[in-house]
PDB file of C-alpha atoms in Angstrom:
ATOM      1  CA  GLN J   1      -4.370 -15.218 -30.832  1.00 70.00           C
ATOM      2  CA  TYR J   2      -5.890 -14.488 -27.372  1.00 81.00           C
ATOM      3  CA  LYS J   3      -4.676 -17.867 -26.126  1.00 85.00           C
ATOM      4  CA  GLN J   4      -1.132 -16.995 -27.187  1.00 87.00           C
ATOM      5  CA  ILE J   5      -1.327 -13.619 -25.391  1.00 88.00           C
ATOM      6  CA  PHE J   6      -2.688 -15.343 -22.268  1.00 88.00           C
ATOM      7  CA  ASP J   7      -0.022 -18.064 -22.279  1.00 87.00           C
ATOM      8  CA  ASN J   8       2.919 -15.719 -22.906  1.00 86.00           C
ATOM      9  CA  ALA J   9       1.941 -12.774 -20.704  1.00 91.00           C
ATOM     10  CA  ALA J  10       4.672 -11.331 -18.478  1.00 89.00           C
ATOM     11  CA  GLU J  11       2.289 -11.368 -15.490  1.00 93.00           C
ATOM     12  CA  GLY J  12       0.455 -14.293 -13.971  1.00 93.00           C
ATOM     13  CA  MET J  13      -3.029 -14.705 -15.422  1.00 94.00           C
ATOM     14  CA  MET J  14      -5.915 -17.033 -14.697  1.00 91.00           C
ATOM     15  CA  LEU J  15      -9.433 -17.791 -15.837  1.00 88.00           C
ATOM     16  CA  PHE J  16     -11.822 -18.690 -13.035  1.00 89.00           C
ATOM     17  CA  GLU J  17     -15.424 -18.882 -11.906  1.00 87.00           C
ATOM     18  CA  LEU J  18     -16.536 -17.135  -8.751  1.00 82.00           C
ATOM     19  CA  TRP J  19     -17.006 -19.619  -5.919  1.00 72.00           C
ATOM     20  CA  GLY J  20     -16.170 -22.405  -8.319  1.00 66.00           C
ATOM     21  CA  ASP J  21     -13.366 -23.800 -10.345  1.00 73.00           C
ATOM     22  CA  TYR J  22     -10.097 -22.359 -11.506  1.00 78.00           C
ATOM     23  CA  LYS J  23     -10.231 -23.071 -15.209  1.00 80.00           C
ATOM     24  CA  GLU J  24      -6.793 -22.133 -16.474  1.00 86.00           C
ATOM     25  CA  PHE J  25      -3.496 -20.548 -15.382  1.00 89.00           C
ATOM     26  CA  ASN J  26      -0.777 -19.238 -17.663  1.00 90.00           C
ATOM     27  CA  GLU J  27       2.853 -20.325 -17.288  1.00 90.00           C
ATOM     28  CA  ARG J  28       3.843 -17.234 -15.291  1.00 92.00           C
ATOM     29  CA  ALA J  29       1.105 -17.916 -12.721  1.00 91.00           C
ATOM     30  CA  LYS J  30       2.106 -21.574 -12.464  1.00 90.00           C
ATOM     31  CA  ASP J  31       5.755 -20.605 -11.913  1.00 90.00           C
ATOM     32  CA  ALA J  32       4.872 -17.965  -9.311  1.00 91.00           C
ATOM     33  CA  LEU J  33       2.737 -20.419  -7.329  1.00 91.00           C
ATOM     34  CA  GLY J  34       5.003 -23.427  -7.836  1.00 91.00           C
ATOM     35  CA  TYR J  35       2.241 -25.757  -9.052  1.00 87.00           C
ATOM     36  CA  GLN J  36       1.724 -27.753 -12.204  1.00 82.00           C
ATOM     37  CA  GLY J  37      -1.347 -26.848 -14.248  1.00 69.00           C
ATOM     38  CA  SER J  38      -3.430 -29.861 -13.267  1.00 79.00           C
ATOM     39  CA  GLU J  39      -2.761 -29.275  -9.565  1.00 83.00           C
ATOM     40  CA  LEU J  40      -3.997 -25.684  -9.694  1.00 82.00           C
ATOM     41  CA  THR J  41      -7.386 -26.549 -11.185  1.00 79.00           C
ATOM     42  CA  THR J  42      -8.219 -28.712  -8.155  1.00 83.00           C
ATOM     43  CA  LEU J  43      -7.474 -26.010  -5.570  1.00 83.00           C
ATOM     44  CA  LYS J  44     -10.081 -23.921  -3.809  1.00 85.00           C
ATOM     45  CA  LEU J  45      -9.749 -20.281  -2.729  1.00 87.00           C
ATOM     46  CA  ALA J  46      -8.868 -21.272   0.850  1.00 88.00           C
ATOM     47  CA  ASP J  47      -6.012 -23.410  -0.506  1.00 88.00           C
ATOM     48  CA  LEU J  48      -4.399 -20.397  -2.189  1.00 90.00           C
ATOM     49  CA  VAL J  49      -5.131 -17.405   0.049  1.00 93.00           C
ATOM     50  CA  VAL J  50      -3.531 -17.127   3.493  1.00 94.00           C
ATOM     51  CA  PRO J  51      -6.132 -17.395   6.292  1.00 94.00           C
ATOM     52  CA  GLU J  52      -5.571 -13.810   7.515  1.00 96.00           C
ATOM     53  CA  LYS J  53      -6.536 -12.434   4.076  1.00 95.00           C
ATOM     54  CA  LEU J  54      -9.319 -14.871   3.178  1.00 93.00           C
ATOM     55  CA  PHE J  55     -12.247 -12.757   4.437  1.00 95.00           C
ATOM     56  CA  ARG J  56     -10.959  -9.622   2.708  1.00 95.00           C
ATOM     57  CA  THR J  57     -10.404 -11.598  -0.515  1.00 93.00           C
ATOM     58  CA  ILE J  58     -13.943 -13.013  -0.398  1.00 92.00           C
ATOM     59  CA  ARG J  59     -15.280  -9.490   0.140  1.00 94.00           C
ATOM     60  CA  SER J  60     -13.243  -8.336  -2.882  1.00 94.00           C
ATOM     61  CA  LEU J  61     -14.702 -11.140  -4.994  1.00 92.00           C
ATOM     62  CA  HIS J  62     -18.211 -10.018  -4.001  1.00 93.00           C
ATOM     63  CA  LEU J  63     -17.308  -6.522  -5.229  1.00 94.00           C
ATOM     64  CA  LEU J  64     -15.923  -8.040  -8.429  1.00 94.00           C
ATOM     65  CA  LYS J  65     -19.224  -9.810  -9.036  1.00 92.00           C
ATOM     66  CA  LYS J  66     -21.172  -6.614  -8.326  1.00 94.00           C
ATOM     67  CA  LYS J  67     -19.006  -4.244 -10.399  1.00 95.00           C
ATOM     68  CA  GLY J  68     -17.784  -6.555 -13.170  1.00 93.00           C
ATOM     69  CA  LYS J  69     -14.163  -5.545 -12.592  1.00 94.00           C
ATOM     70  CA  PHE J  70     -12.154  -4.903  -9.478  1.00 95.00           C
ATOM     71  CA  THR J  71      -8.542  -4.611  -8.303  1.00 96.00           C
ATOM     72  CA  PHE J  72      -7.424  -5.735  -4.864  1.00 96.00           C
ATOM     73  CA  ALA J  73      -4.373  -6.949  -2.973  1.00 96.00           C
ATOM     74  CA  THR J  74      -4.075 -10.241  -1.132  1.00 95.00           C
ATOM     75  CA  GLU J  75      -1.477 -12.737   0.043  1.00 96.00           C
ATOM     76  CA  VAL J  76      -1.278 -16.200  -1.511  1.00 94.00           C
ATOM     77  CA  LYS J  77       0.475 -19.411  -0.569  1.00 94.00           C
ATOM     78  CA  ARG J  78       2.899 -21.107  -2.904  1.00 93.00           C
ATOM     79  CA  LYS J  79       3.069 -24.883  -3.023  1.00 91.00           C
ATOM     80  CA  SER J  80       6.294 -24.652  -0.989  1.00 92.00           C
ATOM     81  CA  GLY J  81       4.423 -22.852   1.808  1.00 90.00           C
ATOM     82  CA  ARG J  82       6.144 -19.515   1.169  1.00 94.00           C
ATOM     83  CA  THR J  83       3.739 -16.610   0.728  1.00 94.00           C
ATOM     84  CA  ILE J  84       3.714 -13.801  -1.805  1.00 95.00           C
ATOM     85  CA  ASP J  85       1.757 -10.567  -1.902  1.00 96.00           C
ATOM     86  CA  VAL J  86      -0.168 -10.060  -5.123  1.00 96.00           C
ATOM     87  CA  GLU J  87      -2.332  -7.414  -6.693  1.00 96.00           C
ATOM     88  CA  VAL J  88      -5.246  -8.975  -8.549  1.00 95.00           C
ATOM     89  CA  SER J  89      -6.928  -7.055 -11.372  1.00 96.00           C
ATOM     90  CA  ALA J  90      -9.953  -9.047 -12.481  1.00 95.00           C
ATOM     91  CA  SER J  91     -12.732  -8.525 -15.017  1.00 95.00           C
ATOM     92  CA  SER J  92     -15.840 -10.424 -15.991  1.00 94.00           C
ATOM     93  CA  LEU J  93     -15.867 -12.232 -19.329  1.00 91.00           C
ATOM     94  CA  GLY J  94     -19.557 -13.058 -18.935  1.00 88.00           C
ATOM     95  CA  ARG J  95     -21.316 -16.299 -17.980  1.00 85.00           C
ATOM     96  CA  ASN J  96     -19.721 -16.282 -14.486  1.00 85.00           C
ATOM     97  CA  THR J  97     -16.208 -16.463 -15.957  1.00 90.00           C
ATOM     98  CA  TYR J  98     -13.501 -14.000 -14.976  1.00 93.00           C
ATOM     99  CA  VAL J  99      -9.953 -13.240 -16.061  1.00 93.00           C
ATOM    100  CA  ALA J 100      -7.394 -11.994 -13.556  1.00 94.00           C
ATOM    101  CA  ILE J 101      -3.930 -10.535 -13.916  1.00 95.00           C
ATOM    102  CA  CYS J 102      -1.899 -11.233 -10.782  1.00 94.00           C
ATOM    103  CA  THR J 103       1.140  -9.041 -10.138  1.00 94.00           C
ATOM    104  CA  ASP J 104       3.708  -9.939  -7.489  1.00 94.00           C
ATOM    105  CA  ILE J 105       3.898  -6.901  -5.191  1.00 96.00           C
ATOM    106  CA  SER J 106       5.943  -8.567  -2.439  1.00 94.00           C
ATOM    107  CA  ALA J 107       8.875  -6.157  -2.849  1.00 95.00           C
ATOM    108  CA  ARG J 108       6.578  -3.128  -2.653  1.00 95.00           C
ATOM    109  CA  VAL J 109       4.749  -4.473   0.414  1.00 94.00           C
ATOM    110  CA  LYS J 110       8.063  -5.214   2.129  1.00 95.00           C
ATOM    111  CA  ALA J 111       9.342  -1.705   1.322  1.00 96.00           C
ATOM    112  CA  GLU J 112       6.135  -0.189   2.752  1.00 95.00           C
ATOM    113  CA  ARG J 113       6.476  -2.262   5.932  1.00 93.00           C
ATOM    114  CA  ASP J 114      10.145  -1.294   6.278  1.00 95.00           C
ATOM    115  CA  ALA J 115       9.308   2.384   5.733  1.00 95.00           C
ATOM    116  CA  HIS J 116       6.581   2.210   8.378  1.00 93.00           C
ATOM    117  CA  ILE J 117       9.009   0.625  10.867  1.00 95.00           C
ATOM    118  CA  LEU J 118      11.621   3.300  10.133  1.00 93.00           C
ATOM    119  CA  GLU J 119       9.016   6.040  10.449  1.00 88.00           C
ATOM    120  CA  ASN J 120       7.995   4.716  13.879  1.00 89.00           C
ATOM    121  CA  GLU J 121      11.632   4.482  14.983  1.00 91.00           C
ATOM    122  CA  TYR J 122      12.304   8.019  13.758  1.00 85.00           C
ATOM    123  CA  GLN J 123       9.163   9.335  15.452  1.00 84.00           C
ATOM    124  CA  SER J 124      10.212   7.659  18.703  1.00 88.00           C
ATOM    125  CA  PHE J 125      13.694   9.179  18.410  1.00 87.00           C
ATOM    126  CA  VAL J 126      12.329  12.675  17.712  1.00 82.00           C
ATOM    127  CA  SER J 127       9.863  12.391  20.600  1.00 84.00           C
ATOM    128  CA  SER J 128      12.687  11.575  23.006  1.00 87.00           C
ATOM    129  CA  LEU J 129      14.875  14.554  22.049  1.00 85.00           C
ATOM    130  CA  PRO J 130      15.367  16.982  24.945  1.00 85.00           C
ATOM    131  CA  TYR J 131      15.235  20.080  22.722  1.00 84.00           C
ATOM    132  CA  PRO J 132      12.340  21.480  20.670  1.00 84.00           C
ATOM    133  CA  TYR J 133      11.913  19.819  17.304  1.00 84.00           C
ATOM    134  CA  ALA J 134       9.336  20.359  14.561  1.00 80.00           C
ATOM    135  CA  ILE J 135       8.974  19.100  11.015  1.00 79.00           C
ATOM    136  CA  PHE J 136       7.374  21.237   8.321  1.00 75.00           C
ATOM    137  CA  VAL J 137       6.186  19.632   5.086  1.00 76.00           C
ATOM    138  CA  ASN J 138       4.980  21.899   2.284  1.00 77.00           C
ATOM    139  CA  ARG J 139       5.156  24.825   4.688  1.00 70.00           C
ATOM    140  CA  LYS J 140       2.788  23.110   7.148  1.00 75.00           C
ATOM    141  CA  LEU J 141       3.662  21.767  10.594  1.00 77.00           C
ATOM    142  CA  ALA J 142       3.592  17.980  10.223  1.00 76.00           C
ATOM    143  CA  ALA J 143       5.090  16.756  13.512  1.00 78.00           C
ATOM    144  CA  LYS J 144       6.550  18.068  16.754  1.00 82.00           C
ATOM    145  CA  ASN J 145       7.911  16.739  20.021  1.00 86.00           C
ATOM    146  CA  SER J 146       6.922  17.484  23.630  1.00 85.00           C
ATOM    147  CA  ALA J 147       9.884  19.886  24.139  1.00 84.00           C
ATOM    148  CA  PHE J 148       8.480  21.913  21.239  1.00 82.00           C
ATOM    149  CA  ASP J 149       5.064  21.906  22.962  1.00 81.00           C
ATOM    150  CA  LEU J 150       6.676  23.294  26.130  1.00 82.00           C
ATOM    151  CA  LEU J 151       8.325  26.127  24.207  1.00 77.00           C
ATOM    152  CA  PHE J 152       5.274  26.932  22.060  1.00 73.00           C
ATOM    153  CA  PRO J 153       2.263  25.946  24.226  1.00 74.00           C
ATOM    154  CA  TRP J 154      -0.219  27.902  22.096  1.00 68.00           C
ATOM    155  CA  ILE J 155       0.259  25.490  19.177  1.00 69.00           C
ATOM    156  CA  LYS J 156      -2.299  22.806  20.034  1.00 64.00           C
ATOM    157  CA  GLU J 157      -2.496  20.836  16.780  1.00 64.00           C
ATOM    158  CA  THR J 158      -0.355  20.031  13.797  1.00 55.00           C
ATOM    159  CA  ALA J 159      -0.816  21.568  10.327  1.00 50.00           C
ATOM    160  CA  PRO J 160      -0.954  25.340  10.946  1.00 59.00           C
ATOM    161  CA  SER J 161       0.829  27.276   8.240  1.00 65.00           C
ATOM    162  CA  VAL J 162       4.193  28.869   8.921  1.00 61.00           C
ATOM    163  CA  SER J 163       2.577  32.331   9.034  1.00 63.00           C
ATOM    164  CA  ASP J 164      -0.065  31.139  11.520  1.00 65.00           C
ATOM    165  CA  PHE J 165       2.628  29.572  13.636  1.00 64.00           C
ATOM    166  CA  PHE J 166       5.037  32.516  13.884  1.00 62.00           C
ATOM    167  CA  GLY J 167       2.504  35.299  13.484  1.00 62.00           C
ATOM    168  CA  ARG J 168       1.694  37.355  10.434  1.00 59.00           C
ATOM    169  CA  ARG J 169       2.992  40.574  12.041  1.00 58.00           C
ATOM    170  CA  ASN J 170       6.577  39.395  12.295  1.00 62.00           C
ATOM    171  CA  ALA J 171       7.340  39.759   8.575  1.00 65.00           C
ATOM    172  CA  GLU J 172      11.122  39.621   8.930  1.00 62.00           C
ATOM    173  CA  LEU J 173      11.127  36.368  10.928  1.00 60.00           C
ATOM    174  CA  LEU J 174       8.454  34.886   8.672  1.00 63.00           C
ATOM    175  CA  SER J 175      10.455  35.788   5.559  1.00 69.00           C
ATOM    176  CA  ALA J 176      13.646  34.187   6.947  1.00 66.00           C
ATOM    177  CA  ILE J 177      11.835  31.015   7.949  1.00 64.00           C
ATOM    178  CA  SER J 178      10.056  30.833   4.595  1.00 69.00           C
ATOM    179  CA  ARG J 179      13.406  31.017   2.775  1.00 70.00           C
ATOM    180  CA  ILE J 180      14.733  28.136   4.900  1.00 65.00           C
ATOM    181  CA  LEU J 181      11.632  26.037   4.278  1.00 65.00           C
ATOM    182  CA  ASP J 182      11.755  26.723   0.542  1.00 70.00           C
ATOM    183  CA  GLU J 183      15.234  25.202   0.262  1.00 65.00           C
ATOM    184  CA  PRO J 184      14.910  21.688  -1.246  1.00 62.00           C
ATOM    185  CA  THR J 185      17.069  20.061   1.429  1.00 54.00           C
ATOM    186  CA  SER J 186      15.483  21.738   4.435  1.00 47.00           C
ATOM    187  CA  ASN J 187      12.205  20.570   5.922  1.00 47.00           C
ATOM    188  CA  ILE J 188      13.220  20.904   9.541  1.00 49.00           C
ATOM    189  CA  VAL J 189      13.308  23.925  11.831  1.00 46.00           C
TER     190      VAL J 189
END
């Protein structure tokens, strides 16, 4: 019954020994890596993990051995040479044998990279604006540009609350700004 679950799992799975042999891969893992079963059992860790992630992966395997179960992300090489990002959730089965579920997270990693690039581009754009610009998130100052610093030189760091920023004594202004910030589509003043 366990063999059938292993073989037919929707995610890639493998049985392996730390610092030793890969014992078995299910069909999903074989397809994801582009190898036949017999080819995979002859590979070593350095054959599968990209060089830039090898040290981190070895460190994760040390933590797996110490804790008995561990989840980490790495980047692996397919037989074709193409790489894929995977999240590995592994647990000890005893006697130096481990089972791992390997989930392809390439789309998520790409989306995170793209978001980071867009965030940097946006930050660069905002920084270059000639007029004061500030972004409030959850009623806290999250970012500002240099024109904003010139207009409000007493604000030296990000994250003061709206009331700290505009002053608690100016209730009317504070109330108007709070209403604007509470609108779901408005995070910018």
